[in-house]
Amino acid sequence: MLKFFNRNKQNTIDELDINNLPKHIGIIMDGNGRWAKKRGLPRSAGHRAGAKVLEQITRDAGHLGIRFLTVYAFSTENWKRPSDEVEALMKLLSEYLDDYKRLIGDEDIRVKIIGSYDGLSEEIIAKIKNIEEQTKNNSAITLNIALNYGGRDEIVKACQKISEKIKDGSITPENVTEDMISENLYTNYMPDPDFIIRPSGEYRLSNFLLWQSAYSEFWYSNILWPDFTRDDLIKAIIDYQKRNRRYGGV
Ligand code: FPP
């Protein structure tokens, strides 16, 4: 798929090892508010610019050969934001769910939403089901949009499902395994993220993929998400490729 990229001297892509790509990249799309503030715009304009960047980065990641991209769009804690910002974010997400071609164009991108339906409107839930159905046969890359997602909430829900099985006697507490927990998370159809990118100068996980990130490599940068480019993605992956992943071994 690298044919989509212009291989020339200035291009960082020459340094990329296509045989050592992360299978799954997570992105915390942070810095939209600050990007908007710097321009005297409302925060919602920053989120809109961030969504535009997501359109491009999803395609770029697919062309590079990344199989799974998970982006943090709205956390279970984001409900605490001012109501006009929550409304603007929900409206934006709703627009993209409706007009999913805007997000994926004619590309081979499967869209999945991970997170809780609790607190989401019936209308949004129907749109989530529709976009998942419409794109279910696409296979080059899966874009997982974390919407109303919280890592702790996800683990609690997995524990509840497993507890039901203990209650009905189908398993005993000793039968509970790490794999069983993974299988009961929203992300059970994908590998754990190899690499998590957080732009905007913050150095925290913010309840994103808590269980799944046990051995993820992290990449931080001061770039605000709406300014993030394909070149930044490539540079981040090149940096990832220099890491020595030991998974607790030597
Ligand atoms: C964090 O930046 C960003 C969010 C809470 C929302 C991210 C959502 C998008 C980019 C839209 C996604 C669209 C689709 C279609 C999935 P912040 O607001 O906390 O920024 P700040 O730290 O500068 O204030």
Short mmCIF file of C-alpha atoms and ligand atoms in Angstrom, two decimals:
data_model
loop_
_atom_site.label_atom_id
_atom_site.label_comp_id
_atom_site.label_asym_id
_atom_site.label_seq_id
_atom_site.Cartn_x
_atom_site.Cartn_y
_atom_site.Cartn_z
CA MET A 1 0.00 0.00 0.00
CA LEU A 2 3.06 2.25 0.19
CA LYS A 3 2.42 3.24 -3.43
CA PHE A 4 0.15 5.95 -2.03
CA PHE A 5 3.14 7.68 -0.53
CA ASN A 6 5.61 9.73 -2.44
CA ARG A 7 9.02 8.24 -1.78
CA ASN A 8 11.47 11.12 -2.15
CA LYS A 9 14.50 12.42 -0.32
CA GLN A 10 12.57 14.75 1.97
CA ASN A 11 10.15 12.08 2.95
CA THR A 12 10.65 10.39 6.30
CA ILE A 13 8.91 7.32 4.90
CA ASP A 14 12.25 6.08 3.52
CA GLU A 15 13.25 5.25 7.08
CA LEU A 16 10.14 3.21 7.75
CA ASP A 17 10.50 -0.56 8.02
CA ILE A 18 7.30 -1.96 6.54
CA ASN A 19 8.10 -5.36 8.00
CA ASN A 20 7.98 -4.04 11.56
CA LEU A 21 4.77 -2.05 11.73
CA PRO A 22 2.63 -1.90 14.83
CA LYS A 23 -0.50 -3.96 14.15
CA HIS A 24 -2.61 -1.78 16.39
CA ILE A 25 -2.12 1.92 17.13
CA GLY A 26 -4.11 3.85 19.71
CA ILE A 27 -4.40 7.64 19.52
CA ILE A 28 -5.54 10.02 22.25
CA MET A 29 -6.68 12.91 20.05
CA ASP A 30 -5.79 15.67 22.49
CA GLY A 31 -5.28 19.40 22.09
CA ASN A 32 -8.36 20.37 20.10
CA GLY A 33 -9.45 22.95 22.68
CA ARG A 34 -6.04 24.64 22.81
CA TRP A 35 -5.80 24.64 19.02
CA ALA A 36 -9.13 26.47 18.84
CA LYS A 37 -8.23 28.90 21.64
CA LYS A 38 -5.02 29.92 19.87
CA ARG A 39 -7.17 30.95 16.92
CA GLY A 40 -9.89 32.66 18.96
CA LEU A 41 -12.36 29.95 17.95
CA PRO A 42 -14.85 27.99 20.10
CA ARG A 43 -13.62 24.60 21.38
CA SER A 44 -16.12 22.89 19.08
CA ALA A 45 -14.16 24.26 16.08
CA GLY A 46 -11.11 22.45 17.46
CA HIS A 47 -13.01 19.16 17.63
CA ARG A 48 -14.24 19.67 14.07
CA ALA A 49 -10.67 20.29 12.88
CA GLY A 50 -9.62 17.20 14.85
CA ALA A 51 -12.22 15.08 13.08
CA LYS A 52 -10.90 16.27 9.71
CA VAL A 53 -7.39 15.18 10.73
CA LEU A 54 -8.79 11.82 11.79
CA GLU A 55 -10.21 11.33 8.27
CA GLN A 56 -6.73 11.75 6.80
CA ILE A 57 -4.79 9.82 9.44
CA THR A 58 -7.14 6.81 9.19
CA ARG A 59 -6.52 6.62 5.45
CA ASP A 60 -2.77 7.11 5.92
CA ALA A 61 -2.61 4.39 8.56
CA GLY A 62 -4.53 2.04 6.24
CA HIS A 63 -2.20 2.78 3.32
CA LEU A 64 0.81 2.12 5.50
CA GLY A 65 -0.54 -1.30 6.44
CA ILE A 66 -1.69 -0.66 10.01
CA ARG A 67 -4.50 -3.15 10.73
CA PHE A 68 -6.20 -1.51 13.73
CA LEU A 69 -6.46 2.13 14.76
CA THR A 70 -8.29 3.02 17.97
CA VAL A 71 -9.05 6.67 18.63
CA TYR A 72 -10.34 8.26 21.82
CA ALA A 73 -13.30 10.43 20.76
CA PHE A 74 -15.36 10.76 23.94
CA SER A 75 -14.60 9.34 27.36
CA THR A 76 -17.01 8.33 30.11
CA GLU A 77 -15.59 11.37 31.98
CA ASN A 78 -16.17 13.84 29.13
CA TRP A 79 -19.84 14.21 30.21
CA LYS A 80 -18.42 16.55 32.90
CA ARG A 81 -17.55 19.15 30.24
CA PRO A 82 -19.83 22.18 29.74
CA SER A 83 -23.10 21.09 28.18
CA ASP A 84 -22.59 23.14 25.00
CA GLU A 85 -19.28 21.34 24.35
CA VAL A 86 -20.82 17.91 25.03
CA GLU A 87 -23.68 18.76 22.66
CA ALA A 88 -21.29 19.98 19.97
CA LEU A 89 -19.18 16.80 20.26
CA MET A 90 -22.24 14.55 20.10
CA LYS A 91 -23.52 16.48 17.08
CA LEU A 92 -20.15 16.10 15.35
CA LEU A 93 -19.94 12.37 16.11
CA SER A 94 -23.51 11.92 14.99
CA GLU A 95 -22.79 13.69 11.67
CA TYR A 96 -19.83 11.41 11.00
CA LEU A 97 -21.79 8.30 11.92
CA ASP A 98 -24.53 9.40 9.51
CA ASP A 99 -22.25 10.35 6.68
CA TYR A 100 -19.63 7.68 7.20
CA LYS A 101 -18.33 8.12 3.65
CA ARG A 102 -16.87 11.39 4.88
CA LEU A 103 -14.75 9.39 7.27
CA ILE A 104 -13.76 6.49 5.05
CA GLY A 105 -14.39 7.69 1.48
CA ASP A 106 -14.27 4.69 -0.82
CA GLU A 107 -11.50 3.08 1.17
CA ASP A 108 -11.47 -0.40 2.64
CA ILE A 109 -12.04 0.78 6.23
CA ARG A 110 -14.20 -1.07 8.76
CA VAL A 111 -15.61 1.19 11.45
CA LYS A 112 -16.38 -0.12 14.93
CA ILE A 113 -17.45 1.82 17.99
CA ILE A 114 -16.17 0.77 21.39
CA GLY A 115 -17.67 2.02 24.62
CA SER A 116 -20.82 1.93 26.66
CA TYR A 117 -24.30 2.58 25.25
CA ASP A 118 -25.34 3.86 28.71
CA GLY A 119 -26.35 7.51 28.38
CA LEU A 120 -26.24 7.56 24.57
CA SER A 121 -29.42 8.53 22.72
CA GLU A 122 -31.41 5.87 20.84
CA GLU A 123 -30.65 7.84 17.71
CA ILE A 124 -26.87 7.61 18.17
CA ILE A 125 -27.09 3.89 19.07
CA ALA A 126 -29.02 3.23 15.84
CA LYS A 127 -26.37 5.15 13.88
CA ILE A 128 -23.58 3.16 15.53
CA LYS A 129 -25.25 -0.10 14.53
CA ASN A 130 -25.74 1.19 11.00
CA ILE A 131 -22.13 2.29 10.40
CA GLU A 132 -20.85 -1.02 11.80
CA GLU A 133 -23.20 -2.94 9.51
CA GLN A 134 -22.39 -0.85 6.42
CA THR A 135 -18.63 -1.27 6.82
CA LYS A 136 -18.47 -4.79 8.26
CA ASN A 137 -17.00 -6.38 5.12
CA ASN A 138 -14.17 -3.86 4.81
CA SER A 139 -10.90 -5.33 5.89
CA ALA A 140 -7.75 -3.29 5.18
CA ILE A 141 -7.93 -1.40 8.48
CA THR A 142 -10.39 -1.29 11.36
CA LEU A 143 -11.02 2.15 12.81
CA ASN A 144 -12.28 1.74 16.37
CA ILE A 145 -13.87 4.91 17.66
CA ALA A 146 -13.88 4.95 21.46
CA LEU A 147 -17.14 6.73 22.25
CA ASN A 148 -18.43 6.95 25.80
CA TYR A 149 -15.45 4.77 26.57
CA GLY A 150 -13.63 4.37 29.88
CA GLY A 151 -11.02 1.71 30.59
CA ARG A 152 -12.15 1.20 34.18
CA ASP A 153 -15.80 1.01 33.16
CA GLU A 154 -14.85 -1.58 30.52
CA ILE A 155 -13.03 -3.74 33.09
CA VAL A 156 -15.94 -3.46 35.55
CA LYS A 157 -18.36 -4.60 32.83
CA ALA A 158 -16.08 -7.55 31.99
CA CYS A 159 -15.98 -8.52 35.69
CA GLN A 160 -19.78 -8.34 35.84
CA LYS A 161 -20.14 -10.67 32.85
CA ILE A 162 -17.67 -13.16 34.35
CA SER A 163 -19.40 -12.93 37.74
CA GLU A 164 -22.67 -13.95 36.07
CA LYS A 165 -20.98 -17.14 34.87
CA ILE A 166 -19.70 -17.85 38.37
CA LYS A 167 -23.18 -17.20 39.73
CA ASP A 168 -24.85 -19.63 37.32
CA GLY A 169 -22.20 -22.23 38.14
CA SER A 170 -20.73 -22.52 34.62
CA ILE A 171 -17.27 -21.57 35.96
CA THR A 172 -15.59 -21.31 39.36
CA PRO A 173 -13.52 -18.29 40.55
CA GLU A 174 -10.35 -20.35 39.96
CA ASN A 175 -11.28 -20.62 36.26
CA VAL A 176 -10.99 -16.87 35.75
CA THR A 177 -8.00 -16.11 33.51
CA GLU A 178 -6.41 -13.08 31.85
CA ASP A 179 -7.68 -14.36 28.50
CA MET A 180 -11.20 -14.52 29.90
CA ILE A 181 -10.99 -10.87 30.92
CA SER A 182 -9.62 -9.89 27.48
CA GLU A 183 -12.44 -11.81 25.79
CA ASN A 184 -15.01 -9.81 27.75
CA LEU A 185 -13.63 -6.39 26.80
CA TYR A 186 -14.98 -4.30 23.90
CA THR A 187 -11.68 -4.92 22.12
CA ASN A 188 -12.00 -8.72 22.01
CA TYR A 189 -11.74 -8.81 18.20
CA MET A 190 -8.32 -7.14 17.99
CA PRO A 191 -4.79 -7.48 19.33
CA ASP A 192 -3.67 -5.24 22.19
CA PRO A 193 -2.28 -1.88 21.01
CA ASP A 194 1.44 -2.07 20.27
CA PHE A 195 1.74 1.68 20.22
CA ILE A 196 -0.16 4.60 21.79
CA ILE A 197 0.24 8.14 20.50
CA ARG A 198 -0.68 11.15 22.62
CA PRO A 199 -0.09 14.55 21.09
CA SER A 200 -0.52 17.93 22.85
CA GLY A 201 2.12 17.64 25.56
CA GLU A 202 0.15 15.61 28.11
CA TYR A 203 1.73 12.50 29.59
CA ARG A 204 -1.16 10.44 30.82
CA LEU A 205 -3.34 7.56 29.72
CA SER A 206 -6.63 9.19 30.81
CA ASN A 207 -8.51 5.89 31.24
CA PHE A 208 -7.74 4.79 27.65
CA LEU A 209 -7.31 1.03 26.97
CA LEU A 210 -6.09 0.40 30.53
CA TRP A 211 -6.01 -3.39 30.43
CA GLN A 212 -4.87 -3.58 26.81
CA SER A 213 -1.95 -1.15 27.18
CA ALA A 214 0.02 -3.31 29.65
CA TYR A 215 2.91 -3.62 27.17
CA SER A 216 2.16 -0.79 24.76
CA GLU A 217 4.91 1.58 23.70
CA PHE A 218 4.05 5.26 24.16
CA TRP A 219 4.82 8.30 22.03
CA TYR A 220 4.22 11.83 23.22
CA SER A 221 4.59 15.13 21.41
CA ASN A 222 3.69 18.80 21.81
CA ILE A 223 1.83 18.86 18.49
CA LEU A 224 -1.86 19.61 18.97
CA TRP A 225 -4.08 16.95 17.40
CA PRO A 226 -5.57 19.25 14.69
CA ASP A 227 -1.99 19.96 13.53
CA PHE A 228 -1.01 16.27 13.43
CA THR A 229 0.09 15.14 9.95
CA ARG A 230 0.89 11.98 8.07
CA ASP A 231 4.56 12.83 8.49
CA ASP A 232 4.10 12.95 12.27
CA LEU A 233 2.48 9.51 12.12
CA ILE A 234 5.39 8.14 10.12
CA LYS A 235 7.96 9.74 12.47
CA ALA A 236 6.16 8.24 15.47
CA ILE A 237 6.17 4.77 13.89
CA ILE A 238 9.88 5.10 13.04
CA ASP A 239 10.48 5.91 16.70
CA TYR A 240 8.41 2.85 17.70
CA GLN A 241 10.58 0.70 15.45
CA LYS A 242 13.66 1.68 17.47
CA ARG A 243 12.16 0.35 20.70
CA ASN A 244 13.18 -2.98 22.13
CA ARG A 245 9.98 -4.65 23.30
CA ARG A 246 10.72 -7.15 26.02
CA TYR A 247 7.30 -7.82 27.58
CA GLY A 248 8.94 -8.21 30.98
CA GLY A 249 11.63 -10.56 29.69
CA VAL A 250 15.27 -9.76 28.94
C1 FPP B 1 -9.49 16.14 23.64
O1 FPP B 1 -9.04 17.45 23.36
C2 FPP B 1 -10.39 15.74 22.59
C3 FPP B 1 -11.67 15.30 22.78
C4 FPP B 1 -12.28 15.18 24.12
C5 FPP B 1 -12.53 14.96 21.64
C6 FPP B 1 -11.87 14.29 20.47
C7 FPP B 1 -12.84 14.19 19.38
C8 FPP B 1 -12.58 14.42 18.08
C9 FPP B 1 -11.25 14.78 17.53
C10 FPP B 1 -13.68 14.29 17.09
C11 FPP B 1 -13.69 12.88 16.62
C12 FPP B 1 -14.57 12.69 15.50
C13 FPP B 1 -14.91 11.48 15.03
C14 FPP B 1 -15.63 11.42 13.78
C15 FPP B 1 -14.58 10.23 15.73
P1 FPP B 1 -9.37 18.61 24.39
O2 FPP B 1 -10.68 19.17 24.05
O3 FPP B 1 -9.28 18.09 25.79
O4 FPP B 1 -8.24 19.62 24.07
P2 FPP B 1 -7.50 20.57 25.14
O5 FPP B 1 -6.75 19.67 26.07
O6 FPP B 1 -6.61 21.40 24.28
O7 FPP B 1 -8.55 21.38 25.83
#
